[in-house]
Amino acid sequence: MVQEGQSQEKAVWWFQVKIWSVAVISIALLSVCFILSCVETYHFTHGKNDKRLSELRTHHASLTCFNEGTRVTEKVWGCCPSTWKPFGSSCYLISNEENSWSKSEQNCVGMGAHLVVINTKVEQNFIVQQLNKSLSYFLGLSDPQKNDNWQWVDQTSYMENVRLWHHGEPNFPGEDCASVVFWNPRGWGWNDVFCDSKRSSICEMKKVFL
């Protein structure tokens, strides 16, 4: 009887050892997978940032970085070209040089950016603080098919995005590009204008986060 009891205890003990061994091995494998995933994500993210930084340095002499708070235990810095204005996740450049819409967009692209895409009223409120009330500024919004199908240059959905037209605008066939302009007493809003008219412009690019 004693020997039989010892055999049962030994069998139970081996069963527990097997269970714990499986659990330990499973946890170890999961840990390895997690670590590899983190390393891969790190290299992917930082690889993209390094590429973006390299691209920006081909167009801009220097960058300015701002402390954007912390992410877990790692500091996060948002970087813009030194002459650009930072806001949210983007950098902005106000140009008073007057060009057509296509030339203005070309100039922005040449700096690694595009004509500004306004996504919120808060974003516009920040931008217009930098503008001259006597000037009109091209936005990255146009109607290239001339059929009232307005499109943003970065493929942001026009219908799902904020629309801040002046009352009654857009209102004139042939005026297929958008600008932001100050009208007294209405304040700042969007107006449809001829694409080949000469206006100032606003460029936008995404910040690089480090």
GROMACS .gro file of C-alpha atoms in nm:
model
  210
    1MET     CA    1   0.000   0.000   0.000
    2VAL     CA    2   0.285   0.237   0.091
    3GLN     CA    3   0.462   0.161  -0.236
    4GLU     CA    4   0.141   0.217  -0.432
    5GLY     CA    5   0.088   0.553  -0.261
    6GLN     CA    6   0.444   0.656  -0.337
    7SER     CA    7   0.393   0.565  -0.703
    8GLN     CA    8   0.079   0.778  -0.721
    9GLU     CA    9   0.258   1.073  -0.557
   10LYS     CA   10   0.545   1.033  -0.801
   11ALA     CA   11   0.304   1.026  -1.096
   12VAL     CA   12   0.131   1.339  -0.971
   13TRP     CA   13   0.468   1.504  -0.916
   14TRP     CA   14   0.582   1.423  -1.274
   15PHE     CA   15   0.252   1.550  -1.411
   16GLN     CA   16   0.297   1.881  -1.227
   17VAL     CA   17   0.655   1.905  -1.351
   18LYS     CA   18   0.536   1.857  -1.710
   19ILE     CA   19   0.263   2.118  -1.669
   20TRP     CA   20   0.505   2.373  -1.525
   21SER     CA   21   0.764   2.292  -1.790
   22VAL     CA   22   0.510   2.355  -2.067
   23ALA     CA   23   0.401   2.678  -1.899
   24VAL     CA   24   0.759   2.803  -1.858
   25ILE     CA   25   0.850   2.715  -2.217
   26SER     CA   26   0.532   2.885  -2.346
   27ILE     CA   27   0.603   3.201  -2.147
   28ALA     CA   28   0.964   3.201  -2.269
   29LEU     CA   29   0.853   3.167  -2.633
   30LEU     CA   30   0.595   3.443  -2.593
   31SER     CA   31   0.860   3.667  -2.434
   32VAL     CA   32   1.100   3.604  -2.722
   33CYS     CA   33   0.825   3.681  -2.976
   34PHE     CA   34   0.735   4.001  -2.792
   35ILE     CA   35   1.096   4.115  -2.778
   36LEU     CA   36   1.149   4.040  -3.146
   37SER     CA   37   0.829   4.226  -3.230
   38CYS     CA   38   0.943   4.530  -3.032
   39VAL     CA   39   1.284   4.526  -3.196
   40GLU     CA   40   1.128   4.499  -3.541
   41THR     CA   41   0.886   4.784  -3.465
   42TYR     CA   42   1.173   4.995  -3.333
   43HIS     CA   43   1.385   4.941  -3.643
   44PHE     CA   44   1.085   4.997  -3.873
   45THR     CA   45   0.984   5.321  -3.700
   46HIS     CA   46   1.333   5.459  -3.663
   47GLY     CA   47   1.420   5.347  -4.014
   48LYS     CA   48   1.130   5.552  -4.148
   49ASN     CA   49   1.232   5.849  -3.930
   50ASP     CA   50   1.594   5.827  -4.045
   51LYS     CA   51   1.479   5.819  -4.407
   52ARG     CA   52   1.250   6.119  -4.350
   53LEU     CA   53   1.528   6.312  -4.174
   54SER     CA   54   1.762   6.236  -4.463
   55GLU     CA   55   1.502   6.362  -4.711
   56LEU     CA   56   1.446   6.684  -4.514
   57ARG     CA   57   1.818   6.754  -4.490
   58THR     CA   58   1.841   6.751  -4.868
   59HIS     CA   59   1.597   7.047  -4.874
   60HIS     CA   60   1.669   7.232  -4.549
   61ALA     CA   61   1.990   7.352  -4.389
   62SER     CA   62   1.879   7.290  -4.032
   63LEU     CA   63   1.599   7.143  -3.822
   64THR     CA   64   1.457   7.257  -3.489
   65CYS     CA   65   1.320   6.995  -3.249
   66PHE     CA   66   1.070   7.047  -2.969
   67ASN     CA   67   1.003   6.831  -2.665
   68GLU     CA   68   0.659   6.681  -2.728
   69GLY     CA   69   0.628   6.510  -2.387
   70THR     CA   70   0.708   6.148  -2.311
   71ARG     CA   71   0.607   5.814  -2.457
   72VAL     CA   72   0.651   5.542  -2.191
   73THR     CA   73   1.006   5.621  -2.068
   74GLU     CA   74   1.133   5.761  -2.398
   75LYS     CA   75   1.139   6.132  -2.475
   76VAL     CA   76   0.964   6.234  -2.795
   77TRP     CA   77   1.093   6.522  -3.004
   78GLY     CA   78   0.902   6.675  -3.294
   79CYS     CA   79   1.128   6.828  -3.558
   80CYS     CA   80   1.056   7.095  -3.823
   81PRO     CA   81   1.280   7.291  -4.059
   82SER     CA   82   1.410   7.587  -3.858
   83THR     CA   83   1.214   7.853  -4.051
   84TRP     CA   84   0.880   7.666  -4.032
   85LYS     CA   85   0.603   7.703  -3.772
   86PRO     CA   86   0.519   7.390  -3.567
   87PHE     CA   87   0.162   7.304  -3.470
   88GLY     CA   88   0.011   6.967  -3.383
   89SER     CA   89   0.180   6.699  -3.592
   90SER     CA   90   0.272   6.935  -3.878
   91CYS     CA   91   0.510   7.215  -3.978
   92TYR     CA   92   0.395   7.518  -4.180
   93LEU     CA   93   0.568   7.770  -4.404
   94ILE     CA   94   0.394   8.093  -4.503
   95SER     CA   95   0.515   8.224  -4.840
   96ASN     CA   96   0.428   8.577  -4.954
   97GLU     CA   97   0.576   8.503  -5.297
   98GLU     CA   98   0.284   8.511  -5.540
   99ASN     CA   99   0.248   8.226  -5.790
  100SER     CA  100  -0.024   8.023  -5.961
  101TRP     CA  101  -0.175   7.730  -5.769
  102SER     CA  102   0.026   7.465  -5.961
  103LYS     CA  103   0.352   7.659  -5.919
  104SER     CA  104   0.282   7.705  -5.549
  105GLU     CA  105   0.222   7.332  -5.505
  106GLN     CA  106   0.538   7.259  -5.705
  107ASN     CA  107   0.739   7.487  -5.474
  108CYS     CA  108   0.602   7.308  -5.166
  109VAL     CA  109   0.678   6.964  -5.311
  110GLY     CA  110   1.032   7.081  -5.386
  111MET     CA  111   1.076   7.134  -5.010
  112GLY     CA  112   0.937   6.793  -4.916
  113ALA     CA  113   0.590   6.932  -4.839
  114HIS     CA  114   0.258   7.015  -5.007
  115LEU     CA  115   0.007   7.299  -5.004
  116VAL     CA  116  -0.168   7.308  -4.668
  117VAL     CA  117  -0.453   7.067  -4.589
  118ILE     CA  118  -0.677   7.213  -4.318
  119ASN     CA  119  -0.839   6.945  -4.103
  120THR     CA  120  -0.985   7.143  -3.812
  121LYS     CA  121  -1.102   7.493  -3.722
  122VAL     CA  122  -0.834   7.496  -3.450
  123GLU     CA  123  -0.565   7.432  -3.713
  124GLN     CA  124  -0.695   7.716  -3.930
  125ASN     CA  125  -0.709   7.950  -3.629
  126PHE     CA  126  -0.341   7.884  -3.567
  127ILE     CA  127  -0.247   7.934  -3.932
  128VAL     CA  128  -0.433   8.260  -3.985
  129GLN     CA  129  -0.250   8.416  -3.690
  130GLN     CA  130   0.060   8.403  -3.913
  131LEU     CA  131  -0.111   8.557  -4.219
  132ASN     CA  132  -0.141   8.907  -4.363
  133LYS     CA  133  -0.505   9.017  -4.378
  134SER     CA  134  -0.444   9.202  -4.704
  135LEU     CA  135  -0.329   8.888  -4.889
  136SER     CA  136  -0.495   8.570  -5.018
  137TYR     CA  137  -0.323   8.232  -4.969
  138PHE     CA  138  -0.361   7.916  -5.177
  139LEU     CA  139  -0.473   7.599  -4.997
  140GLY     CA  140  -0.406   7.243  -5.112
  141LEU     CA  141  -0.766   7.217  -5.232
  142SER     CA  142  -0.882   7.222  -5.594
  143ASP     CA  143  -1.145   7.097  -5.837
  144PRO     CA  144  -0.921   6.946  -6.108
  145GLN     CA  145  -1.209   6.788  -6.304
  146LYS     CA  146  -1.405   7.117  -6.295
  147ASN     CA  147  -1.719   6.931  -6.184
  148ASP     CA  148  -1.753   7.051  -5.825
  149ASN     CA  149  -1.554   6.750  -5.704
  150TRP     CA  150  -1.312   6.924  -5.469
  151GLN     CA  151  -0.999   6.730  -5.370
  152TRP     CA  152  -0.719   6.778  -5.119
  153VAL     CA  153  -0.364   6.727  -5.244
  154ASP     CA  154  -0.291   6.455  -4.985
  155GLN     CA  155  -0.606   6.255  -5.074
  156THR     CA  156  -0.786   6.357  -4.752
  157SER     CA  157  -1.158   6.312  -4.813
  158TYR     CA  158  -1.316   6.648  -4.890
  159MET     CA  159  -1.665   6.534  -4.788
  160GLU     CA  160  -1.548   6.390  -4.457
  161ASN     CA  161  -1.316   6.679  -4.374
  162VAL     CA  162  -1.389   7.021  -4.225
  163ARG     CA  163  -1.511   7.283  -4.476
  164LEU     CA  164  -1.464   7.648  -4.383
  165TRP     CA  165  -1.586   7.835  -4.691
  166HIS     CA  166  -1.702   8.194  -4.665
  167HIS     CA  167  -2.082   8.210  -4.680
  168GLY     CA  168  -2.200   8.146  -5.036
  169GLU     CA  169  -1.868   8.002  -5.154
  170PRO     CA  170  -1.767   7.831  -5.376
  171ASN     CA  171  -1.989   8.008  -5.624
  172PHE     CA  172  -1.823   8.069  -5.960
  173PRO     CA  173  -1.758   7.815  -6.243
  174GLY     CA  174  -1.399   7.829  -6.356
  175GLU     CA  175  -1.265   7.920  -6.014
  176ASP     CA  176  -1.132   7.574  -5.938
  177CYS     CA  177  -0.875   7.638  -5.665
  178ALA     CA  178  -0.926   7.737  -5.302
  179SER     CA  179  -0.766   8.013  -5.100
  180VAL     CA  180  -0.800   8.139  -4.745
  181VAL     CA  181  -0.870   8.512  -4.725
  182PHE     CA  182  -0.981   8.770  -4.469
  183TRP     CA  183  -1.304   8.955  -4.547
  184ASN     CA  184  -1.425   9.225  -4.314
  185PRO     CA  185  -1.642   9.176  -4.109
  186ARG     CA  186  -1.664   8.800  -4.176
  187GLY     CA  187  -1.306   8.720  -4.079
  188TRP     CA  188  -1.103   8.438  -4.232
  189GLY     CA  189  -1.259   8.180  -4.463
  190TRP     CA  190  -1.215   7.996  -4.789
  191ASN     CA  191  -1.286   8.138  -5.133
  192ASP     CA  192  -1.278   7.977  -5.477
  193VAL     CA  193  -1.036   8.153  -5.713
  194PHE     CA  194  -0.883   8.107  -6.058
  195CYS     CA  195  -0.598   7.856  -6.042
  196ASP     CA  196  -0.373   8.065  -6.266
  197SER     CA  197  -0.417   8.380  -6.055
  198LYS     CA  198  -0.110   8.486  -5.857
  199ARG     CA  199  -0.140   8.443  -5.479
  200SER     CA  200   0.062   8.373  -5.168
  201SER     CA  201   0.064   8.019  -5.030
  202ILE     CA  202   0.098   7.798  -4.723
  203CYS     CA  203   0.309   7.479  -4.729
  204GLU     CA  204   0.265   7.192  -4.484
  205MET     CA  205   0.472   6.888  -4.396
  206LYS     CA  206   0.449   6.627  -4.122
  207LYS     CA  207   0.686   6.661  -3.828
  208VAL     CA  208   0.957   6.401  -3.782
  209PHE     CA  209   0.931   6.245  -3.435
  210LEU     CA  210   1.244   6.119  -3.258
   0.00000   0.00000   0.00000
